[in-house]
CSV table of C-alpha atoms in Angstrom, one decimal:
chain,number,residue,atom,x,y,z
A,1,UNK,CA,-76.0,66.9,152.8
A,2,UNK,CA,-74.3,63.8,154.0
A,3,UNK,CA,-71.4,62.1,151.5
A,4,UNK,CA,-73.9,59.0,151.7
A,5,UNK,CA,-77.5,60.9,150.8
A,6,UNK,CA,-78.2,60.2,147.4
A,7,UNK,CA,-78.7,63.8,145.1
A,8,UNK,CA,-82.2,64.6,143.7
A,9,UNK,CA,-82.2,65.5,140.5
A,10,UNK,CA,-85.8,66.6,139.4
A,11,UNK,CA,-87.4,64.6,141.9
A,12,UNK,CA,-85.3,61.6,141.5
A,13,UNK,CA,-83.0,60.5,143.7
A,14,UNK,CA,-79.1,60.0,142.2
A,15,UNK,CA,-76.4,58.3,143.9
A,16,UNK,CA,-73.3,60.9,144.7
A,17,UNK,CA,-70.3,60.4,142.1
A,18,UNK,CA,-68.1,60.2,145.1
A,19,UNK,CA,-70.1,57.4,147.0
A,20,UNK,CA,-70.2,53.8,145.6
A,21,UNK,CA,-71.6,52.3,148.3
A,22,UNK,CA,-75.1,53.9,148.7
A,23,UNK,CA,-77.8,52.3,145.8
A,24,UNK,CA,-81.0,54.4,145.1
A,25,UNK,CA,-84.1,52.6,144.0
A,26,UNK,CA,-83.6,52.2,140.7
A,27,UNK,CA,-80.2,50.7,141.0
A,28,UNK,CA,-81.2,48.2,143.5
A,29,UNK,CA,-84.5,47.3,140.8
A,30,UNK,CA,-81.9,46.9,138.1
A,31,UNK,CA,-79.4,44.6,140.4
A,32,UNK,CA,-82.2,42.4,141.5
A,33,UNK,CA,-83.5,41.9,138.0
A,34,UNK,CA,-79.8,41.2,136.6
A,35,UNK,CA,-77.8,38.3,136.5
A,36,UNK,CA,-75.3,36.8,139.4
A,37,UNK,CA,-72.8,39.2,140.4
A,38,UNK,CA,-74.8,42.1,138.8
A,39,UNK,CA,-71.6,43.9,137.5
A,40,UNK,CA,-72.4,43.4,133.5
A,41,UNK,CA,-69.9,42.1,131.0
A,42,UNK,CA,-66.2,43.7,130.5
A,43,UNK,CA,-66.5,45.2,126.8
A,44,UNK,CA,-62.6,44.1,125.3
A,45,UNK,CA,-60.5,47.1,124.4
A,46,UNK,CA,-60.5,47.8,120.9
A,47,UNK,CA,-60.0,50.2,117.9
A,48,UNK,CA,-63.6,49.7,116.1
A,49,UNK,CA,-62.6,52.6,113.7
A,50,UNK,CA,-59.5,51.7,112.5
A,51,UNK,CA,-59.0,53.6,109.0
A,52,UNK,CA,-60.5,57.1,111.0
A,53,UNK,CA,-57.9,56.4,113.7
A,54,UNK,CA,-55.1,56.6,110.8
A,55,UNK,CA,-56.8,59.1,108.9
A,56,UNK,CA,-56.7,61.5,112.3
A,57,UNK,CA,-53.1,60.4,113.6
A,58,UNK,CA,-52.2,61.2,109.3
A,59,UNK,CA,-53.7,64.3,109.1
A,60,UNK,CA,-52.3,65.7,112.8
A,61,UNK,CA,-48.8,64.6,111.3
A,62,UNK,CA,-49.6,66.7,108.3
A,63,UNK,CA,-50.2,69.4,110.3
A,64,UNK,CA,-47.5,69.2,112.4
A,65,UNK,CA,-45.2,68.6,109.3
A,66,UNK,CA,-46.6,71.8,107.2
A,67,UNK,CA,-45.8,73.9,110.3
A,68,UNK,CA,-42.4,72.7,111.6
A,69,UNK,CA,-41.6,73.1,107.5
A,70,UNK,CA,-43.0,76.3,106.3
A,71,UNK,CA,-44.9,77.7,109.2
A,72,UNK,CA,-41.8,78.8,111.7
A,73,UNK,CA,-40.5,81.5,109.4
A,74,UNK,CA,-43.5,82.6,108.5
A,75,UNK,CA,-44.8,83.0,112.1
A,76,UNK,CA,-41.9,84.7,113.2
A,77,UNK,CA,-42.1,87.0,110.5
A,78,UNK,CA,-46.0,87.7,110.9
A,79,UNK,CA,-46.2,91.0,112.2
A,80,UNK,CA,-43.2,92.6,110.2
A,81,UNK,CA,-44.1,94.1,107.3
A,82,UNK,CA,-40.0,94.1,105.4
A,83,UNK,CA,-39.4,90.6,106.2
A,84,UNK,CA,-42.1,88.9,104.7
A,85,UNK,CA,-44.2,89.5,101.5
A,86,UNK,CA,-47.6,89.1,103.5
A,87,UNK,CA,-48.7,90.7,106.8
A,88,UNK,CA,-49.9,88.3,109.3
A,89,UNK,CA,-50.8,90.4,111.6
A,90,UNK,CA,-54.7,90.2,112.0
A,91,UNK,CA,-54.3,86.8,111.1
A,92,UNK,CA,-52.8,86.1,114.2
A,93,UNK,CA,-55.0,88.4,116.5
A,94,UNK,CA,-58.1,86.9,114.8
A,95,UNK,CA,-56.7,83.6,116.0
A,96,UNK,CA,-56.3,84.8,119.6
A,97,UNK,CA,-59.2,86.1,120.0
A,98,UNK,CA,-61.4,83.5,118.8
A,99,UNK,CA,-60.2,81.2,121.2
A,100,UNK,CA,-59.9,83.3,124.0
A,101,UNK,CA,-63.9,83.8,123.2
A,102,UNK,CA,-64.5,80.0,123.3
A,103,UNK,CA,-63.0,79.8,126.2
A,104,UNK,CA,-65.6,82.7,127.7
A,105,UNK,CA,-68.3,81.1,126.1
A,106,UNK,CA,-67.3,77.4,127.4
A,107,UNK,CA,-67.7,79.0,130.8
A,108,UNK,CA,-70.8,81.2,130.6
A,109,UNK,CA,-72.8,78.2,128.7
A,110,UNK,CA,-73.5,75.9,131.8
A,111,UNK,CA,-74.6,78.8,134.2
A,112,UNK,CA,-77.0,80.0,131.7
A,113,UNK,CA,-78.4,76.4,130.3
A,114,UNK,CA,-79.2,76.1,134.0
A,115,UNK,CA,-80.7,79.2,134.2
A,116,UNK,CA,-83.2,78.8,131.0
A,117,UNK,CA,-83.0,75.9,129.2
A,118,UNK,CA,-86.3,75.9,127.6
A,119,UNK,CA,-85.8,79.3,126.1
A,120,UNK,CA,-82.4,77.8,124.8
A,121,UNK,CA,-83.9,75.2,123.1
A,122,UNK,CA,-86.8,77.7,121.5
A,123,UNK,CA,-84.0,80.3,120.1
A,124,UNK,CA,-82.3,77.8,118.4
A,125,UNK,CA,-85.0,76.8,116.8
A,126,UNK,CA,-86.3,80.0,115.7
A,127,UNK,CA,-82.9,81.3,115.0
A,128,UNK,CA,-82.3,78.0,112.6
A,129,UNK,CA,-85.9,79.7,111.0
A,130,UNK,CA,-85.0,82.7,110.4
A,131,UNK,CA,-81.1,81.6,109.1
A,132,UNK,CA,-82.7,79.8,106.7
A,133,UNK,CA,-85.5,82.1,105.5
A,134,UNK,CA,-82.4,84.4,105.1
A,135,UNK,CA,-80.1,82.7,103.0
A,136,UNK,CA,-83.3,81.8,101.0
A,137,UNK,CA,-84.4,85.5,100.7
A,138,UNK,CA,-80.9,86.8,99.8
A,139,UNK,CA,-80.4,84.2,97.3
A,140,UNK,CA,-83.7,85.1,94.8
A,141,UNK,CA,-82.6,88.6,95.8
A,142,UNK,CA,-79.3,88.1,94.5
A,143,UNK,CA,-80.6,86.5,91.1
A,144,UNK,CA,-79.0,82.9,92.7
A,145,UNK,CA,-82.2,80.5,91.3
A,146,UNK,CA,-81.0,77.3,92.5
A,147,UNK,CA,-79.4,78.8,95.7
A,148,UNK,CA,-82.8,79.8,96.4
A,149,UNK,CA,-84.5,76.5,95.6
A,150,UNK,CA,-81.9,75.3,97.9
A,151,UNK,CA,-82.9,77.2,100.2
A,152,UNK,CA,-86.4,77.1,100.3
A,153,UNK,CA,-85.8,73.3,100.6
A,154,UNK,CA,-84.0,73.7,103.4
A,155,UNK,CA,-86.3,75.8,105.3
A,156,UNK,CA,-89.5,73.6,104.8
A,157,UNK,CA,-87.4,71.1,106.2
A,158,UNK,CA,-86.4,73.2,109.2
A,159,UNK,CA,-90.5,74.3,109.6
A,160,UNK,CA,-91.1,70.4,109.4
A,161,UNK,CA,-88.6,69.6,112.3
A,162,UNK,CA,-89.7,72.7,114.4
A,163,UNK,CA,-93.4,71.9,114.5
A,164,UNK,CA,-92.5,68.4,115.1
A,165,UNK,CA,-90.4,68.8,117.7
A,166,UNK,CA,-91.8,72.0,119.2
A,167,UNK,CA,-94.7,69.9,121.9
A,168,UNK,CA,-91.2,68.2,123.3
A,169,UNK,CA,-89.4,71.1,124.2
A,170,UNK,CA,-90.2,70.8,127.6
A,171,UNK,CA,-89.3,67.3,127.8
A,172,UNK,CA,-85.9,68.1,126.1
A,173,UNK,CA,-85.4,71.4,128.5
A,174,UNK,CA,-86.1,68.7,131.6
A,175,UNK,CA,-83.5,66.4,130.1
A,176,UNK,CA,-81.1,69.3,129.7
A,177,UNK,CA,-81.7,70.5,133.2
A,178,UNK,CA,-81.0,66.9,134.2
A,179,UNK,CA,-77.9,66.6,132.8
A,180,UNK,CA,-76.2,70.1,133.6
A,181,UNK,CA,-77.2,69.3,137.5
A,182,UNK,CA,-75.1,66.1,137.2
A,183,UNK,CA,-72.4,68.2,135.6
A,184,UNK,CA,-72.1,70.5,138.5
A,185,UNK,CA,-72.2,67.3,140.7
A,186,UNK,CA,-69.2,65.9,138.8
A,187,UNK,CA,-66.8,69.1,138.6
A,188,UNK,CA,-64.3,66.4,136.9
A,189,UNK,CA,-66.5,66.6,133.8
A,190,UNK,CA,-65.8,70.3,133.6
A,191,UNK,CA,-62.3,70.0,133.6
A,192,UNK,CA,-61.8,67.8,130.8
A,193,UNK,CA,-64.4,70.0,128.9
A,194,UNK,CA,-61.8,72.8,129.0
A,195,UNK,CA,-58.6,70.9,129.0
A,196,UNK,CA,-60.7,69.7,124.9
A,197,UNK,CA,-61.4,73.3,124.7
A,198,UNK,CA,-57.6,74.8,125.3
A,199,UNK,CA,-56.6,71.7,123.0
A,200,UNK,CA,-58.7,72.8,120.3
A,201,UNK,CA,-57.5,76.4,120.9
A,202,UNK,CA,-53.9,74.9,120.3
A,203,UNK,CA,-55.2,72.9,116.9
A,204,UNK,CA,-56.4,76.5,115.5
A,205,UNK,CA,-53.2,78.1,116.4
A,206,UNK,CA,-51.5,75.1,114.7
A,207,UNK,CA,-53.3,75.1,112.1
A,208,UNK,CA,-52.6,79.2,111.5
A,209,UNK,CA,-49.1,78.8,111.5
A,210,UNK,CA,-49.2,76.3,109.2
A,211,UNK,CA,-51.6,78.3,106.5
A,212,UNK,CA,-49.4,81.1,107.0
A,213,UNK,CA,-46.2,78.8,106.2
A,214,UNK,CA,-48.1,77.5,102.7
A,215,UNK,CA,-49.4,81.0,101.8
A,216,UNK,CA,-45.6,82.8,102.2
A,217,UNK,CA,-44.4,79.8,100.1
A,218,UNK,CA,-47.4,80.7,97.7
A,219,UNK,CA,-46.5,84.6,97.3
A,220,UNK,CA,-42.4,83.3,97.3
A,221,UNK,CA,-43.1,81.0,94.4
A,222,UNK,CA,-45.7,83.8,92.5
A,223,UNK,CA,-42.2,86.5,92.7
A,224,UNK,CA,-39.9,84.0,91.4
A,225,UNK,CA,-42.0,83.2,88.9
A,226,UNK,CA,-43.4,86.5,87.6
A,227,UNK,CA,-39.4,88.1,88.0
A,228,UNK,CA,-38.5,85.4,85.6
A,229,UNK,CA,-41.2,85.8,83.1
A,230,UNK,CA,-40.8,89.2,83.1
A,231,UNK,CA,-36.9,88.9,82.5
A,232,UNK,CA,-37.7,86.7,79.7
């Protein structure tokens, strides 16, 4: 396939990422129809959520704080037993392991939504089902009244979606299809998925080191405390 053939995707024909001078037939419909010039109008660069903004960069300093404070020690004293009044040590394995699994799963999940994305779309479904009917079941079993009201609320709203939205499943596994074909087009995408994906493995390790750093401060407080009041 030529740099300048457009890509078919489901029958329709997509101009290549990497080519900016071929047009397919929709693009040349939607030039002709649009005004002089045809290249839209610049958005201006903005912050439209301003108090989220400073509510994320706040809460990553926090973070960042809480572990250069408390969490150091503790981390370095995670997986020894006489140094520190708490062992770390699955803590920090649990952590490890997690996100070396997300990063399996990030990798296996656009292979197989390619491979059966209609069946994808039907598991969930069910799966949100039978969640629900679970959590409902184990609450009346468990003597939890209002858990279980909860719960049955919840899943006659999940039936509700389900048979709604079950006659569009095909529709939404086309869709699906669609996009995850473009994604393999545009390897780029990919890369920034992962680059989010090993950020967000560094956030959770982050944010370990930092509950560890609070909790050894917890346990250190709790001695002091109890040594004195027993003293007294």
């Amino acid at each position: 396939m030529g740099s300048s053939t457009p890509v078919v995707v489901q029958g329709t024909a997509v101009a290549s990422p990497y080519d900016h001078n071929t047009t397919t037939t929709s693009q040349q419909q939607r030039q002709s129809s649009s005004p002089a010039g045809g290249t839209g109008e610049k958005q201006p660069t903005s912050c439209r959520d301003p108090i989220f903004a400073l509510l994320l960069y706040a809460n990553v300093a926090s973070i960042v704080a809480v572990a250069g404070i408390y969490g150091t020690a503790a981390f370095g004293e995670a997986i020894d037993d006489s140094t520190s009044g708490y062992n770390y040590e699955g803590y920090v394995y649990a952590t490890a392991i997690l996100g070396l699994v997300a990063i399996v799963l990030s990798g296996l999940t656009l292979p197989i939504m390619m491979c059966i994305p209609e069946l994808l779309i039907k598991v969930s479904l069910v799966m949100m089902l039978i969640l629900s009917g679970v959590m409902m079941v184990m609450s009346f079993l468990s003597g939890s009244i209002f858990g279980g009201i909860f719960g049955l609320i919840f899943f006659a709203i999940f039936v509700c979606y389900a048979r709604a939205v079950w006659s569009r499943i095909p529709f939404a596994s086309v869709n699906l299809l669609t996009a995850c074909t473009a994604v393999k087009k545009n390897i780029g995408v990919i890369l920034v998925a992962y680059f989010f994906v090993a950020l967000a493995f560094g956030w959770t390790i982050l944010w370990s080191i930092s509950l560890m750093g609070v909790w050894e401060k917890v346990i250190e407080t709790e001695t002091v405390t109890g040594g004195q009041g027993q003293e007294i």
